Amino acid sequence: MKEDEKKPAGFEGVGSLEYINVFEEFSKDVLLDMAACMKPVTLKEGETLFSQGDEAESMYIVIDGRLQAMVTPEEGKKIVVMEMGAGVPVGEIALLIGGKRNASVVAVSDTKLAELTRKDFEEILKKYPEIRVQLLKVLLNRLRRSLLAKVLPEYFGEMNEATFHYIESQFEWVHIERDQVLYRKGETADSLYILINGLLNVVEEEKGKSPRLIGVIPWGEIAGEAALLTDEKRRATIYAARESDLVKLSKAAFERICEKFPQVMITISRILIHRLDNRGKRAQQRNIALNIAVISAAPGVPIADFTDRLAAALSSYGPTSMLTARKIDTLLNKKGISQITDDDPRSPGLAAWLIERESLHSFVIYRAEDNVSHWTRRCLSRADKVIIVGDANASPAPGIIERELLSSDPESISSGRILILLHPDGSGLPSGTEDWLNRRSVQRHYHIRWNSREDFERLARILSDRAIGLALGGGSAKGMAHIGVIRALKEAGVPIDMVGGTSMGAIIGAKYAMGSDYEGILEMAHKIFLDINPFNEYTLPLISILKSRKIEYMGKLAYGDTDIEDLWLNFFCVASNLTTSKLKVYRRGPLWKAVRASSALPGMVTPVVQDGDIYVDGGVINNLPGDIVRRQCGVVIVAEVDPNLNLSFRFDTIPSPWKVFWSKVIPFKKALKVPNIFDIMMSTLLTGSVIAAGRVKQNADLVLAPPVAEIGLLEFKKMNKTAEIGYRYTLEVLEKLDEETRKKLLIR
């Protein structure tokens, strides 16, 4: 729906002000006085009406022609954000709060406008003071309706003005504050909601258990859509992660819409079916729109420099604005307006200005002050995500803002928090992160090296849902191909923002997450699999064939006392809990112990016991954990070595062990080629997760399968050759990628 479709036939000038929705509640007397003050303005194609940063002293109404609004981020080129045609007001917020323009407006054709200056409007306000409140209300409603008009076509198809107004009339507007409940699990599902502005958290609440975040709903998405098809109770509780605006559609209203527009039911049904078919896939957002509040964990943290560098990195992915209390005061030319409370008469005007600013940018960074001020509260109330920035070398104790404004938040709110620990450089691995995490509730944490531009670029990809995650599958000696895969990706310029693995994939991925390069990982593999060689230390085969002494020694040698949370890259590995038959995902704790559990091949290696439960190789349940990577990354690469062990026999029955033995030791006797016990155990292990791996590969953005069928499962002496196979194969695959995939992987 386009606003200029609303203009009546014969619209020619300012005499039709009653048709402009900004003034729709004004009396005839007010409109006549306004029309008397308006002056004609003419622009030639290509001329600028006003520029971003100019003082806002007037509003305009487009009489004829078209305009484009463009935003220039703090760093970057101009980006067109909207077009405006006849009947559309331009810069109307200037009438109330003035300040500086949020965007530049240029004529894309010869255009006629009518201008009303703020000075003239203030004279009208003296005569009709009651219209200030009316205008504030209309401005906020217009901004929200504009966002609604962007969302509805996705669910109801393209629509003209009459269709839009009818559908809009069936909705009820709902506004909820941060941490407010939209509905609770178990309530009757008699309506659905569409989120127009803000962010919602989907929380699982069970009696006797802490609330658990199970999903988020970004703007433009539906909440509670099951009410359209069933009469079931609500399946989860929905909280507002921040101040949010929604429209509510009752079941009765939906039925009325479907009766008038039958195609709507088909559209909604297709959307719901598509969602059911794509459960587990990460939702692709229509346009990233994110508000980020940044607070310091303690005074003295260089939060100003941090936000400047973050804004520069985010600007690669969309228009980015960074706001501070001082900047707001400057832009609006009103000292102290950033600190006004919600009950201040100017608060709706400031809210309208911020909503407009947010609608013109993909990312808005709200930089809080070091104290608990009204501006700091406003930053948190408007944030989709809250970044807590701390000095990694300072005290991990929560700062005053965390203690007073965040400590009492439920999990539904803290799920949107990210801890950033700043390091001067990468001269040594981080340490002590566990203490930081134990003292606060955050969803994720990341280590940022102050001298590393790549770390800020990584954070920008993570925040913009463009993070690239790598999942490495198991496969014993065949898994040495992963070392070559990592080398090829790095040489091609593909950034890896997160790595996860199973068994051999965990062993290699963990070393890479520590910051090791190709040579370092290969050197580690030589030491632990050739020099130490855990496969020649046998034990009485009551629990396993191999002892665990060498295996534990090589884990400590490879990773030392490093904890998972102290790695430069976010890392996880998986193990199978035989006690509960569930998958265990290790994200914290001693790295060597997690990798040890992930690679404990049942029958070959002694299982790991933790808290009374028995853990073995993660490949029993999930040998290719790309699905876990997908929960955190917008782009997923999976690397799976050939699991085909070719266990076929050319005999009617399996030969006896002695017959196989003598065929191998007697000279000139042809050796019988039969699978050994390790081959059989590995095949048994992988068979259970083949189907799951197939689903993971279907949902991945890039699947790598180095051809290592010729490499035996215990042929670690060929690790250099195996790594080279992975390297050459990956380079060939990357060279043949289509342009869309290359763009996702940031290959230039």
mmCIF file of C-alpha atoms in Angstrom, residues 163-342:
data_model
loop_
_atom_site.group_PDB
_atom_site.id
_atom_site.type_symbol
_atom_site.label_atom_id
_atom_site.label_comp_id
_atom_site.label_asym_id
_atom_site.label_seq_id
_atom_site.Cartn_x
_atom_site.Cartn_y
_atom_site.Cartn_z
ATOM 1 C CA THR A 163 -8.086 -3.446 1.097
ATOM 2 C CA PHE A 164 -5.431 -2.094 3.458
ATOM 3 C CA HIS A 165 -7.952 0.015 5.362
ATOM 4 C CA TYR A 166 -10.415 -2.866 5.686
ATOM 5 C CA ILE A 167 -7.769 -5.267 6.989
ATOM 6 C CA GLU A 168 -6.363 -2.595 9.287
ATOM 7 C CA SER A 169 -9.839 -2.008 10.713
ATOM 8 C CA GLN A 170 -9.958 -5.640 11.835
ATOM 9 C CA PHE A 171 -6.812 -5.282 13.906
ATOM 10 C CA GLU A 172 -6.466 -4.043 17.453
ATOM 11 C CA TRP A 173 -3.250 -2.191 18.260
ATOM 12 C CA VAL A 174 -1.332 -3.491 21.289
ATOM 13 C CA HIS A 175 1.617 -1.776 22.979
ATOM 14 C CA ILE A 176 3.693 -3.668 25.569
ATOM 15 C CA GLU A 177 6.656 -2.537 27.594
ATOM 16 C CA ARG A 178 9.958 -4.320 28.089
ATOM 17 C CA ASP A 179 9.507 -7.527 30.164
ATOM 18 C CA GLN A 180 5.689 -7.399 29.839
ATOM 19 C CA VAL A 181 3.919 -10.685 29.024
ATOM 20 C CA LEU A 182 1.925 -10.870 25.786
ATOM 21 C CA TYR A 183 0.375 -14.225 26.698
ATOM 22 C CA ARG A 184 1.268 -17.233 28.837
ATOM 23 C CA LYS A 185 1.584 -20.932 28.153
ATOM 24 C CA GLY A 186 -1.722 -22.711 28.737
ATOM 25 C CA GLU A 187 -3.978 -19.740 27.943
ATOM 26 C CA THR A 188 -6.720 -20.086 25.343
ATOM 27 C CA ALA A 189 -5.431 -19.329 21.863
ATOM 28 C CA ASP A 190 -8.158 -17.162 20.381
ATOM 29 C CA SER A 191 -6.095 -14.666 18.358
ATOM 30 C CA LEU A 192 -2.822 -14.048 16.612
ATOM 31 C CA TYR A 193 -0.439 -11.094 16.710
ATOM 32 C CA ILE A 194 1.869 -9.503 14.175
ATOM 33 C CA LEU A 195 4.888 -7.718 15.617
ATOM 34 C CA ILE A 196 5.208 -4.323 13.946
ATOM 35 C CA ASN A 197 7.996 -2.810 16.003
ATOM 36 C CA GLY A 198 10.209 -4.353 18.680
ATOM 37 C CA LEU A 199 11.301 -7.869 19.642
ATOM 38 C CA LEU A 200 9.611 -10.773 21.450
ATOM 39 C CA ASN A 201 11.123 -13.719 23.327
ATOM 40 C CA VAL A 202 9.487 -17.147 23.301
ATOM 41 C CA VAL A 203 9.957 -18.772 26.702
ATOM 42 C CA GLU A 204 9.241 -22.290 27.970
ATOM 43 C CA GLU A 205 7.798 -22.170 31.485
ATOM 44 C CA GLU A 206 7.398 -25.342 33.518
ATOM 45 C CA LYS A 207 6.417 -25.601 37.149
ATOM 46 C CA GLY A 208 9.435 -26.032 39.382
ATOM 47 C CA LYS A 209 11.909 -25.131 36.627
ATOM 48 C CA SER A 210 13.560 -21.893 35.566
ATOM 49 C CA PRO A 211 12.112 -20.256 32.425
ATOM 50 C CA ARG A 212 13.999 -21.308 29.287
ATOM 51 C CA LEU A 213 14.338 -19.257 26.108
ATOM 52 C CA ILE A 214 13.346 -21.341 23.076
ATOM 53 C CA GLY A 215 13.156 -18.680 20.375
ATOM 54 C CA VAL A 216 12.768 -15.051 19.381
ATOM 55 C CA ILE A 217 10.207 -13.285 17.186
ATOM 56 C CA PRO A 218 11.612 -10.344 15.185
ATOM 57 C CA TRP A 219 9.541 -7.523 13.752
ATOM 58 C CA GLY A 220 7.180 -8.498 10.964
ATOM 59 C CA GLU A 221 6.656 -12.048 12.281
ATOM 60 C CA ILE A 222 3.457 -13.703 13.552
ATOM 61 C CA ALA A 223 2.979 -14.838 17.141
ATOM 62 C CA GLY A 224 0.261 -17.311 18.131
ATOM 63 C CA GLU A 225 -0.689 -18.294 14.579
ATOM 64 C CA ALA A 226 -1.834 -21.761 15.691
ATOM 65 C CA ALA A 227 -5.076 -20.048 16.776
ATOM 66 C CA LEU A 228 -6.012 -19.745 13.117
ATOM 67 C CA LEU A 229 -6.214 -23.488 12.621
ATOM 68 C CA THR A 230 -6.828 -25.025 16.041
ATOM 69 C CA ASP A 231 -8.333 -24.289 19.437
ATOM 70 C CA GLU A 232 -5.263 -25.450 21.322
ATOM 71 C CA LYS A 233 -3.855 -23.767 24.391
ATOM 72 C CA ARG A 234 -0.819 -21.528 24.049
ATOM 73 C CA ARG A 235 2.311 -23.660 23.808
ATOM 74 C CA ALA A 236 4.755 -21.107 25.222
ATOM 75 C CA THR A 237 4.929 -17.769 27.020
ATOM 76 C CA ILE A 238 5.748 -14.629 25.050
ATOM 77 C CA TYR A 239 7.626 -11.736 26.673
ATOM 78 C CA ALA A 240 8.544 -8.352 25.210
ATOM 79 C CA ALA A 241 12.334 -8.237 24.948
ATOM 80 C CA ARG A 242 11.906 -4.490 24.553
ATOM 81 C CA GLU A 243 9.186 -1.904 24.081
ATOM 82 C CA SER A 244 7.049 -3.309 21.249
ATOM 83 C CA ASP A 245 4.027 -2.535 19.071
ATOM 84 C CA LEU A 246 1.799 -5.289 17.714
ATOM 85 C CA VAL A 247 -1.512 -5.707 15.962
ATOM 86 C CA LYS A 248 -3.947 -8.308 17.303
ATOM 87 C CA LEU A 249 -6.298 -10.253 15.043
ATOM 88 C CA SER A 250 -9.042 -12.245 16.745
ATOM 89 C CA LYS A 251 -10.240 -15.494 15.270
ATOM 90 C CA ALA A 252 -13.597 -13.911 14.431
ATOM 91 C CA ALA A 253 -11.880 -11.021 12.647
ATOM 92 C CA PHE A 254 -9.691 -13.444 10.721
ATOM 93 C CA GLU A 255 -12.764 -15.339 9.556
ATOM 94 C CA ARG A 256 -14.331 -12.071 8.386
ATOM 95 C CA ILE A 257 -11.199 -11.220 6.394
ATOM 96 C CA CYS A 258 -11.107 -14.690 4.831
ATOM 97 C CA GLU A 259 -14.775 -14.410 3.853
ATOM 98 C CA LYS A 260 -14.138 -11.091 2.100
ATOM 99 C CA PHE A 261 -10.709 -12.049 0.707
ATOM 100 C CA PRO A 262 -10.562 -15.873 0.292
ATOM 101 C CA GLN A 263 -6.981 -15.753 -0.991
ATOM 102 C CA VAL A 264 -5.828 -14.712 2.484
ATOM 103 C CA MET A 265 -6.456 -18.201 3.909
ATOM 104 C CA ILE A 266 -4.347 -19.704 1.116
ATOM 105 C CA THR A 267 -1.533 -17.229 1.768
ATOM 106 C CA ILE A 268 -1.534 -17.822 5.530
ATOM 107 C CA SER A 269 -1.721 -21.601 5.084
ATOM 108 C CA ARG A 270 1.256 -21.572 2.748
ATOM 109 C CA ILE A 271 3.254 -19.517 5.229
ATOM 110 C CA LEU A 272 2.415 -21.893 8.080
ATOM 111 C CA ILE A 273 3.223 -24.982 6.002
ATOM 112 C CA HIS A 274 6.500 -23.401 4.930
ATOM 113 C CA ARG A 275 7.393 -22.775 8.560
ATOM 114 C CA LEU A 276 6.595 -26.356 9.530
ATOM 115 C CA ASP A 277 8.711 -27.638 6.653
ATOM 116 C CA ASN A 278 11.599 -25.425 7.692
ATOM 117 C CA ARG A 279 11.669 -25.956 11.434
ATOM 118 C CA GLY A 280 15.297 -26.044 12.532
ATOM 119 C CA LYS A 281 16.385 -23.703 9.780
ATOM 120 C CA ARG A 282 17.347 -20.224 10.798
ATOM 121 C CA ALA A 283 14.716 -17.726 9.684
ATOM 122 C CA GLN A 284 15.976 -15.371 7.014
ATOM 123 C CA GLN A 285 15.039 -11.889 8.092
ATOM 124 C CA ARG A 286 13.481 -9.668 5.447
ATOM 125 C CA ASN A 287 15.658 -6.739 6.429
ATOM 126 C CA ILE A 288 17.912 -6.715 9.451
ATOM 127 C CA ALA A 289 16.690 -4.049 11.885
ATOM 128 C CA LEU A 290 18.440 -4.062 15.222
ATOM 129 C CA ASN A 291 18.650 -1.700 18.181
ATOM 130 C CA ILE A 292 21.760 -2.301 20.276
ATOM 131 C CA ALA A 293 22.322 -0.799 23.725
ATOM 132 C CA VAL A 294 25.954 -0.701 24.811
ATOM 133 C CA ILE A 295 26.824 -0.322 28.501
ATOM 134 C CA SER A 296 30.137 -0.532 30.350
ATOM 135 C CA ALA A 297 30.778 -3.142 33.022
ATOM 136 C CA ALA A 298 32.703 -0.524 35.006
ATOM 137 C CA PRO A 299 33.858 3.093 34.665
ATOM 138 C CA GLY A 300 36.994 3.492 32.590
ATOM 139 C CA VAL A 301 36.066 1.016 29.845
ATOM 140 C CA PRO A 302 36.707 2.708 26.448
ATOM 141 C CA ILE A 303 33.061 2.407 25.477
ATOM 142 C CA ALA A 304 33.137 5.439 23.150
ATOM 143 C CA ASP A 305 35.948 4.001 21.034
ATOM 144 C CA PHE A 306 34.300 0.576 21.135
ATOM 145 C CA THR A 307 30.959 1.843 19.793
ATOM 146 C CA ASP A 308 32.684 3.901 17.100
ATOM 147 C CA ARG A 309 34.549 0.834 15.850
ATOM 148 C CA LEU A 310 31.450 -1.347 16.092
ATOM 149 C CA ALA A 311 29.400 1.206 14.129
ATOM 150 C CA ALA A 312 32.065 1.284 11.418
ATOM 151 C CA ALA A 313 32.009 -2.522 11.149
ATOM 152 C CA LEU A 314 28.194 -2.730 11.096
ATOM 153 C CA SER A 315 27.918 -0.089 8.373
ATOM 154 C CA SER A 316 29.151 -2.717 5.887
ATOM 155 C CA TYR A 317 25.783 -4.450 6.297
ATOM 156 C CA GLY A 318 23.374 -1.523 6.330
ATOM 157 C CA PRO A 319 22.806 2.090 7.405
ATOM 158 C CA THR A 320 24.095 2.465 10.955
ATOM 159 C CA SER A 321 23.496 5.233 13.479
ATOM 160 C CA MET A 322 25.187 5.663 16.834
ATOM 161 C CA LEU A 323 23.290 7.741 19.411
ATOM 162 C CA THR A 324 24.442 9.221 22.712
ATOM 163 C CA ALA A 325 22.753 11.601 25.137
ATOM 164 C CA ARG A 326 24.916 14.485 23.947
ATOM 165 C CA LYS A 327 24.295 13.655 20.291
ATOM 166 C CA ILE A 328 20.518 13.580 20.817
ATOM 167 C CA ASP A 329 20.648 16.985 22.507
ATOM 168 C CA THR A 330 22.718 18.342 19.617
ATOM 169 C CA LEU A 331 20.600 16.834 16.852
ATOM 170 C CA LEU A 332 17.392 18.150 18.378
ATOM 171 C CA ASN A 333 19.035 21.405 19.490
ATOM 172 C CA LYS A 334 17.475 21.015 22.941
ATOM 173 C CA LYS A 335 19.836 20.632 25.867
ATOM 174 C CA GLY A 336 18.741 17.850 28.228
ATOM 175 C CA ILE A 337 15.971 16.424 26.024
ATOM 176 C CA SER A 338 17.733 13.040 26.024
ATOM 177 C CA GLN A 339 17.220 12.830 29.790
ATOM 178 C CA ILE A 340 13.469 13.539 29.911
ATOM 179 C CA THR A 341 11.224 11.023 31.669
ATOM 180 C CA ASP A 342 8.316 9.160 30.102
#
